[in-house]
Short mmCIF file of C-alpha atoms in Angstrom, two decimals:
data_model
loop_
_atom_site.label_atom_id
_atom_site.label_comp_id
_atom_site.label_asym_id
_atom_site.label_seq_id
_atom_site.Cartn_x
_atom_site.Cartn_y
_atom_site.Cartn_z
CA UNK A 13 40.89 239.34 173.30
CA UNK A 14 39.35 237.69 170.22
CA UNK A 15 36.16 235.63 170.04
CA UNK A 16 35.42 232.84 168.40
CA UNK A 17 32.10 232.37 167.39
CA UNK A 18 30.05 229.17 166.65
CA UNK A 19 27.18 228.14 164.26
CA UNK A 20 24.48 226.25 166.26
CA UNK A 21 25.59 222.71 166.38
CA UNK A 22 29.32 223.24 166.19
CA UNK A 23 31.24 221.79 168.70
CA UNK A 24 34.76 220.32 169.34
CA UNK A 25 36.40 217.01 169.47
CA UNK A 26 38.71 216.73 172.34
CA UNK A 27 39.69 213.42 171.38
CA UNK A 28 40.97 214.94 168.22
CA UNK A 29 44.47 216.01 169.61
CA UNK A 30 45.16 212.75 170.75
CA UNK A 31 44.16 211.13 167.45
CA UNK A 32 46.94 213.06 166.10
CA UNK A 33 49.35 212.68 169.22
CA UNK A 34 48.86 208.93 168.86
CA UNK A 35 48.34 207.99 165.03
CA UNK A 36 51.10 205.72 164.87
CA UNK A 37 49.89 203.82 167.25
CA UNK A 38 47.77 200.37 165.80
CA UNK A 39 43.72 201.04 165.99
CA UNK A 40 41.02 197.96 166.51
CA UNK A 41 38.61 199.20 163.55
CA UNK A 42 35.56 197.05 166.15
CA UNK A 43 36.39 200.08 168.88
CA UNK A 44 32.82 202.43 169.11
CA UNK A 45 33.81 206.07 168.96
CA UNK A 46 33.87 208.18 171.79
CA UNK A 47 30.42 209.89 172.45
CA UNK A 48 30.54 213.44 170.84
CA UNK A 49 29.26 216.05 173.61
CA UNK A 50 29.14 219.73 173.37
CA UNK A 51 31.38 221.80 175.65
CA UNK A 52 30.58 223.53 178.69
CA UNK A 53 29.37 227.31 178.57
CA UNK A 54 32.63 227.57 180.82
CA UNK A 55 34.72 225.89 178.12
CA UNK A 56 33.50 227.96 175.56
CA UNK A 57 33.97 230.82 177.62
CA UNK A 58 30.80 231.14 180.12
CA UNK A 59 27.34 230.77 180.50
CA UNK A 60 25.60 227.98 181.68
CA UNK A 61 26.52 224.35 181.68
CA UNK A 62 25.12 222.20 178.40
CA UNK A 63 24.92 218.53 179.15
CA UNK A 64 25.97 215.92 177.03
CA UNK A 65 23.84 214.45 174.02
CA UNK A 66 22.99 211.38 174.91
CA UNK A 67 23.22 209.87 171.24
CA UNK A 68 26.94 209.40 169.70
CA UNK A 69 27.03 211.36 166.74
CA UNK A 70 28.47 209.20 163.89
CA UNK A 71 31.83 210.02 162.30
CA UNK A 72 32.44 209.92 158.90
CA UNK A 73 35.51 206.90 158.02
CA UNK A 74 38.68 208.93 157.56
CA UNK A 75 40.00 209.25 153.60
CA UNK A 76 43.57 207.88 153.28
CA UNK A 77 45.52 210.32 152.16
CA UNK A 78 47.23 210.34 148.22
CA UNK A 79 50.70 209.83 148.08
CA UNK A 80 52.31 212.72 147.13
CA UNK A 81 56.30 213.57 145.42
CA UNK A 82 58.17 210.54 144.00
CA UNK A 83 56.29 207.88 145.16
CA UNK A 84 53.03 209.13 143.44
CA UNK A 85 55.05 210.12 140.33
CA UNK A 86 56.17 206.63 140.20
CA UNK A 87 52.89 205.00 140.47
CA UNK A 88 51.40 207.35 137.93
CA UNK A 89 53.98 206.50 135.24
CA UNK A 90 53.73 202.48 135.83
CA UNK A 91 49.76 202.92 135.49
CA UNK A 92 50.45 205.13 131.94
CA UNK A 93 53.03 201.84 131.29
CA UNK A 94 50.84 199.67 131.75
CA UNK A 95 48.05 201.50 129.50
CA UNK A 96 50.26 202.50 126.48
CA UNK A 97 52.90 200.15 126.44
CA UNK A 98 55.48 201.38 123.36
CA UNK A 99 54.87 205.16 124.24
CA UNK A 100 56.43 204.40 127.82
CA UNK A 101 59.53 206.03 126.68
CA UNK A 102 58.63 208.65 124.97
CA UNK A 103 56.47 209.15 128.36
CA UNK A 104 59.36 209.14 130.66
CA UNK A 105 61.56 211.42 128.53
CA UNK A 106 59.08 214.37 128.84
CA UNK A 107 58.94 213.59 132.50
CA UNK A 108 62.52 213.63 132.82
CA UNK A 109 63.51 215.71 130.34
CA UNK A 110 66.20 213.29 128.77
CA UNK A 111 67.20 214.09 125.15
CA UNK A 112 68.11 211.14 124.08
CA UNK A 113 65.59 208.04 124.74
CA UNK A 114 65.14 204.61 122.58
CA UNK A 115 61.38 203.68 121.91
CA UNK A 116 60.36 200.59 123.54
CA UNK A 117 60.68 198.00 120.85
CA UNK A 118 62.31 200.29 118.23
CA UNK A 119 66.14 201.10 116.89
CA UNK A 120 64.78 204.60 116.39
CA UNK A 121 66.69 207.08 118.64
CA UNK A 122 65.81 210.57 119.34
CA UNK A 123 69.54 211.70 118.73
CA UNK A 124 68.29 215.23 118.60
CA UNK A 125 68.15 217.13 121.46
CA UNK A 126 63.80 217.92 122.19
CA UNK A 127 64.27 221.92 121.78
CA UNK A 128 65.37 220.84 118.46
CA UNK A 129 63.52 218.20 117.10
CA UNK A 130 62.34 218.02 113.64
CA UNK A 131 64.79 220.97 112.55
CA UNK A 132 67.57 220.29 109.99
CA UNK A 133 70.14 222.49 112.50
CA UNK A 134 68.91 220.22 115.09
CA UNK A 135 69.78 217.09 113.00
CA UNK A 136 72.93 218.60 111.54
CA UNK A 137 74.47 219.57 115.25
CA UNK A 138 73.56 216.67 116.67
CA UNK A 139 75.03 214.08 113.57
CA UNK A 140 77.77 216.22 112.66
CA UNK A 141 80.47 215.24 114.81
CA UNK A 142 80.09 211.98 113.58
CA UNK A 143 80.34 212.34 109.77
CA UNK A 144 84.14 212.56 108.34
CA UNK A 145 85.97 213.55 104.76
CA UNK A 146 87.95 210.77 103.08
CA UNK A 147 90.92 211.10 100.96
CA UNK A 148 92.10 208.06 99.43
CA UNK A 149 95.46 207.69 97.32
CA UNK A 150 96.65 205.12 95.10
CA UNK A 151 98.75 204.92 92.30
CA UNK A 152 96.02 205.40 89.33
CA UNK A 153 94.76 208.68 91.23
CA UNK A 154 93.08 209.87 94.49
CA UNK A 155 89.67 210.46 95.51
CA UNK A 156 87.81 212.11 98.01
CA UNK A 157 84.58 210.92 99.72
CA UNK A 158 83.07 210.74 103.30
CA UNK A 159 82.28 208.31 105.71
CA UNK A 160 80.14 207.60 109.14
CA UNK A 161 81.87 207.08 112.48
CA UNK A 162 80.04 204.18 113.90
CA UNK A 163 82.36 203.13 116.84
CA UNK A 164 84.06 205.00 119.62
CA UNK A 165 87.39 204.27 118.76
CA UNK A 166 87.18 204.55 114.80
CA UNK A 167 85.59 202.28 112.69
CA UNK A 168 83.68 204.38 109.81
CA UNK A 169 81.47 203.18 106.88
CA UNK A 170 82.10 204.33 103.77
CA UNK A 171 81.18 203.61 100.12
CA UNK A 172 83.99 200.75 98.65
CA UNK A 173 84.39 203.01 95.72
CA UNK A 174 85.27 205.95 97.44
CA UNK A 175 88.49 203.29 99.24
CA UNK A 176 88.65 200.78 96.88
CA UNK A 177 92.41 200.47 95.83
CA UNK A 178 93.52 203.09 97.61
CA UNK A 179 97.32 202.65 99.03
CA UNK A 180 96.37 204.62 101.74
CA UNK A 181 93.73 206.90 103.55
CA UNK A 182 93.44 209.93 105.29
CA UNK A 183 90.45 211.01 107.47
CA UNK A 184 89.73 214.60 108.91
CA UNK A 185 86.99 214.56 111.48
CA UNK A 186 84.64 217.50 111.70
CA UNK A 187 86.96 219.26 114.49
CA UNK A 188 89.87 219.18 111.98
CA UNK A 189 91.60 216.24 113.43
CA UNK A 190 93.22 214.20 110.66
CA UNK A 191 93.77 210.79 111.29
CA UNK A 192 95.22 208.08 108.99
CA UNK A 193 93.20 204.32 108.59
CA UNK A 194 93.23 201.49 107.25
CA UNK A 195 91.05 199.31 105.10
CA UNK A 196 89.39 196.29 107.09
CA UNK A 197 87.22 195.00 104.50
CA UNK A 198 85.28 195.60 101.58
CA UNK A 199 81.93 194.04 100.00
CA UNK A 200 81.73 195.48 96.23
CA UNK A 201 78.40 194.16 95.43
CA UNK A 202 77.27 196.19 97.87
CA UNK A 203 79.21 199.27 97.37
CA UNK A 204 80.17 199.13 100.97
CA UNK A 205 83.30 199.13 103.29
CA UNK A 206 84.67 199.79 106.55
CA UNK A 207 87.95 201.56 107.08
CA UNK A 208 89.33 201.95 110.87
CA UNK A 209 91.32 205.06 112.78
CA UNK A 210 94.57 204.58 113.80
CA UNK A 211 94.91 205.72 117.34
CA UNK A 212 91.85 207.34 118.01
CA UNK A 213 89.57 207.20 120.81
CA UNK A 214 86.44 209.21 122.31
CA UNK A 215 84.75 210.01 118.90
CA UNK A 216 80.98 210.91 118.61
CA UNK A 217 79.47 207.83 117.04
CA UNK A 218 76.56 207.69 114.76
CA UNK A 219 72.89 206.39 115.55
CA UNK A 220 71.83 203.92 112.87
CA UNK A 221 68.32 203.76 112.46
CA UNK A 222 66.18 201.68 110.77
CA UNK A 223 65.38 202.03 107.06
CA UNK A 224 62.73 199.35 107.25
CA UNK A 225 60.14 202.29 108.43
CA UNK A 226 61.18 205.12 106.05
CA UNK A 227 58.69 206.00 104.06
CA UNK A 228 58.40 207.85 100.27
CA UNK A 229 57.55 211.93 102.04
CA UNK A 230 59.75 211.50 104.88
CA UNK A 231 62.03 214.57 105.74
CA UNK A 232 66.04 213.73 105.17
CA UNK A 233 69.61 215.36 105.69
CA UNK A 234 72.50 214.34 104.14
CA UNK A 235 75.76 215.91 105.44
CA UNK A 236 79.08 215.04 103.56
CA UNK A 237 82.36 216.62 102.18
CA UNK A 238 80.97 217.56 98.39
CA UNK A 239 84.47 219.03 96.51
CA UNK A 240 85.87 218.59 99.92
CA UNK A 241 84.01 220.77 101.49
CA UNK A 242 83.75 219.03 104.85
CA UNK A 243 80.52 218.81 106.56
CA UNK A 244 78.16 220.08 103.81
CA UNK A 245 74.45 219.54 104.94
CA UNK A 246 71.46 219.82 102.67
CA UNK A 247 67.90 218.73 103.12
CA UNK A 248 65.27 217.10 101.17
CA UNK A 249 62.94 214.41 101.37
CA UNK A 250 62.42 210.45 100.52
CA UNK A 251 61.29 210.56 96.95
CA UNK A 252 61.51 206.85 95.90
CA UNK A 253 62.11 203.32 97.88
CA UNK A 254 63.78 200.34 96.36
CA UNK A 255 65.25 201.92 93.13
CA UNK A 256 67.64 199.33 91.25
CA UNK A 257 71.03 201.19 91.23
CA UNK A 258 73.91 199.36 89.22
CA UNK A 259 77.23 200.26 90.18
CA UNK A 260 80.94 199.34 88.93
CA UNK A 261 82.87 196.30 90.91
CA UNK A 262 85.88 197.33 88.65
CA UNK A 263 88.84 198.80 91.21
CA UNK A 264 91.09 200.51 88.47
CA UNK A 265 87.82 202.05 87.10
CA UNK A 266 86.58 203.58 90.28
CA UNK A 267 89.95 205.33 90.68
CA UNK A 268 89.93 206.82 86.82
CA UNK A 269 86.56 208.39 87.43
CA UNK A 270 87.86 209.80 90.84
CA UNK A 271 90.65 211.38 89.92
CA UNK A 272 88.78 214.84 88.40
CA UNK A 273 86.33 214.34 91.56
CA UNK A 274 83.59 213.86 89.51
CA UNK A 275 80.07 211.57 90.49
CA UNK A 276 80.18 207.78 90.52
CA UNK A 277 79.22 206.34 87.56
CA UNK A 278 76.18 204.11 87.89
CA UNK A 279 73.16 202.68 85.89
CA UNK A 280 69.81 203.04 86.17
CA UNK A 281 66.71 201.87 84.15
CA UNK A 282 69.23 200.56 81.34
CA UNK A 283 70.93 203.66 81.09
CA UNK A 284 74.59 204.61 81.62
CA UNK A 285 75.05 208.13 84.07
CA UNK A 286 77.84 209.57 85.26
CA UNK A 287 80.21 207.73 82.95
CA UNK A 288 80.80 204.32 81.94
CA UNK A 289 80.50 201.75 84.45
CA UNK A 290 82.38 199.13 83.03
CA UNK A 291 81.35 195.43 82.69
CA UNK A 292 81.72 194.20 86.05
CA UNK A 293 78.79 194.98 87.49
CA UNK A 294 76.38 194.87 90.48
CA UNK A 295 73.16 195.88 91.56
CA UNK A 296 71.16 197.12 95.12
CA UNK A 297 68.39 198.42 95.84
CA UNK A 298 68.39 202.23 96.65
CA UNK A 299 66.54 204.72 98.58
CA UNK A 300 66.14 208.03 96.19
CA UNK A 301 66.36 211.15 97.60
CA UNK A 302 66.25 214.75 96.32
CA UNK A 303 68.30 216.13 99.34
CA UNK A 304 71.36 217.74 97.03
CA UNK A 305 73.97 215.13 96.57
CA UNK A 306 77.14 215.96 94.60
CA UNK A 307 81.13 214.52 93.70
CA UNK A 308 82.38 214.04 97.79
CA UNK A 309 79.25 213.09 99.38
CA UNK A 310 79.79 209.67 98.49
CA UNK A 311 79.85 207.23 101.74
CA UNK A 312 78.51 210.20 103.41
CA UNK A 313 74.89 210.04 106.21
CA UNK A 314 71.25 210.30 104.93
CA UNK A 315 69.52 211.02 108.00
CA UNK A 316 66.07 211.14 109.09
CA UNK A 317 64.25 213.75 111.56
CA UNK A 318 65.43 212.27 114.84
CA UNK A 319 69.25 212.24 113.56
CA UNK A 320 68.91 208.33 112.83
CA UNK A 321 71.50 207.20 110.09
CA UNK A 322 68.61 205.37 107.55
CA UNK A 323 71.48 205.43 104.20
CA UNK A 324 75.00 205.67 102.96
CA UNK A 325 74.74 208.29 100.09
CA UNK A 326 76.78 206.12 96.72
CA UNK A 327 74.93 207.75 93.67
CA UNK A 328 73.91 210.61 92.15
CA UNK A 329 72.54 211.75 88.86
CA UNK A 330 74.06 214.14 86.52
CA UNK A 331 72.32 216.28 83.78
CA UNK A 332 75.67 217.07 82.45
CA UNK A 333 75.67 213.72 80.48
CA UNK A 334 78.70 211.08 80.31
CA UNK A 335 81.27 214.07 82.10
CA UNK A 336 82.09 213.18 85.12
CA UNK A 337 84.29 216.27 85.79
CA UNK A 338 80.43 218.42 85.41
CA UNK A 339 78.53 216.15 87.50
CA UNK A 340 76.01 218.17 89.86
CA UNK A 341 73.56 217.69 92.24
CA UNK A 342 69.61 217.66 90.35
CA UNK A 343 67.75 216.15 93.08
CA UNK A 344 68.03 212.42 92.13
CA UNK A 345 70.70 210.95 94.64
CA UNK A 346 70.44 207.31 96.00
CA UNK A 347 71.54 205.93 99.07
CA UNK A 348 72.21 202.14 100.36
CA UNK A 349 69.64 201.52 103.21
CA UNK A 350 71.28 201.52 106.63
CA UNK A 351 69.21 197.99 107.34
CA UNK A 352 72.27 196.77 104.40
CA UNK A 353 74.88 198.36 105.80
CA UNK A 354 73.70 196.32 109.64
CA UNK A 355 73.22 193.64 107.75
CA UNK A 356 76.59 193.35 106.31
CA UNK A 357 79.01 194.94 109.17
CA UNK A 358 79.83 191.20 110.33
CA UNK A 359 81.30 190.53 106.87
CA UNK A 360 82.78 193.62 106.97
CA UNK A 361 84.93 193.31 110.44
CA UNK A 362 85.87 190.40 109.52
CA UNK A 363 88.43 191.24 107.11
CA UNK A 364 86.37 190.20 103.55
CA UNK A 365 87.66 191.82 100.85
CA UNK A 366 85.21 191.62 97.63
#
């Protein structure tokens, strides 16, 4: 048999079984407690009897008890949304461990999965799948370039010099698939077009960020078919914002200087590079990167840290002078900010061709 053994003063509540039995049950708050008394020596196991105190001892208000699980969890991240506001969702994706979550009040996407973020494999398996190589034919030449998938079911943006012209187009997707397309329409002043997929469905579309918050030190990638080399991916960073790249409008001329795969000719700071660009002209402003650009990457993704699409790689300089054919990548290669390419898709769908 075991004994129990009391401290002077200790004593038991017999009403406390019931409390439990009956908790459900409603309670008038104006109700006095039940006088406290201290058990019997037979109760506690013999001696003599103890009579009863003849002053209630008080009892302390009971403590409601914290929610605990879901419902707790909930209420703790509405009081953290309510504190921080725009970091809400980057709060709920560590809580739920989603990879991919849009910032409150932001187009930037973490497209990268969170094991992964900030690393260029991260960025390049993530974007991949949704970068393509372009061969386009016409009757002056071919050329080869790359574009971005931006829809589901085919639509891609590409450079218009890398299409423009061309009597038809091929795409290969980074799984091999080849596909042909079609042009839809073209904006030459911008250097931009959009070609579409015949018969294709459940592609990997891109994320397109927002180039209004990149910023001259920000990490890139730019992935691309350089030589035809289909998904190429090289790193850098922003070096430059808002450089005035000229570019040809010219059709037939875009074609000649494709033909021996070399860069696209374009001007910059009065000077020719790349080749002559003719005297139909136009002019954009650029982001400069030195992520390595070369002859191929043309229409291709600039991309930032989170896999966001920020540019369309167009331009690239070459230290080989007015040769095309030698062009190569020396860490000065522009890109049309993706905020121009948003800006411009309506245009672009809707069949313009200029």
């Amino acid at each position: 048999m075991t004994e129990s053994f009391r401290r002077s003063g200790d004593y038991e509540n017999p009403y406390q079984g019931a409390q439990q039995q009956h908790a459900s049950s409603p309670v008038n708050p104006e109700w006095p407690p039940p006088p406290a008394y201290r058990p019997s020596a037979e109760q506690a196991g013999g001696g003599a009897p103890t009579a009863l105190l003849t002053e209630p001892v008080a009892q302390q208000p009971r403590s409601r008890r914290r929610p605990r699980g879901p419902v707790a969890l909930l209420a703790a991240v509405a009081i953290v949304a309510a504190a921080i506001g725009g970091g809400t969702a980057y709060g709920i994706q560590e809580l739920t461990g989603s990879d991919t979550v849009a910032a409150a009040g932001s187009t930037s996407t973490n497209v990268v999965p969170s094991s992964q973020k900030g690393t260029v494999s991260g960025v390049a398996k993530a974007v991949s799948p949704s970068i393509v190589e372009i061969n386009a034919a016409s009757n002056t030449g071919s050329s080869t370039g790359s574009g971005v998938i931006i829809t589901s079911d085919g639509e891609i943006v590409t450079n218009n010099h890398v299409v423009a012209g061309a009597s038809s187009v091929k795409v290969k997707t980074s799984d091999g698939k080849e596909y042909t397309a079609e042009v839809v329409g073209t904006d030459s002043s911008k250097d931009l077009a959009l070609i579409k997929l015949q018969n294709a469905s459940g592609l990997q579309a891109a994320t397109l960020g927002d180039s209004s918050g990149v910023q001259v030190g920000d990490q890139v990638v730019a992935i691309g078919s350089p030589e035809g080399l289909t998904g190429t991916v090289t790193s850098g960073i922003v070096s430059a914002l808002a450089r005035d790249v000229t570019v040809s409008t010219d059709e037939g001329r875009q074609q000649q200087q494709q033909q021996g795969g070399g860069g696209w000719p374009f001007e910059f700071g009065g000077q020719e590079f790349n080749g002559d660009t003719g005297s139909s002209t136009t002019t954009y402003k650029a982001i400069q990167t030195d992520a390595s650009l070369n002859p191929g990457n043309s229409g291709g993704a600039l991309i930032d840290m989170n896999g966001n699409i920020i540019g369309i790689n167009s331009a690239m300089y070459s230290a080989a002078g007015s040769s095309a054919s030698n062009a190569g990548s020396v860490g000065l290669g522009f890109a049309i900010p993706i905020n121009t390419v948003k800006s411009d898709l309506a245009k672009l769908r809707s069949g313009s061709q200029s």
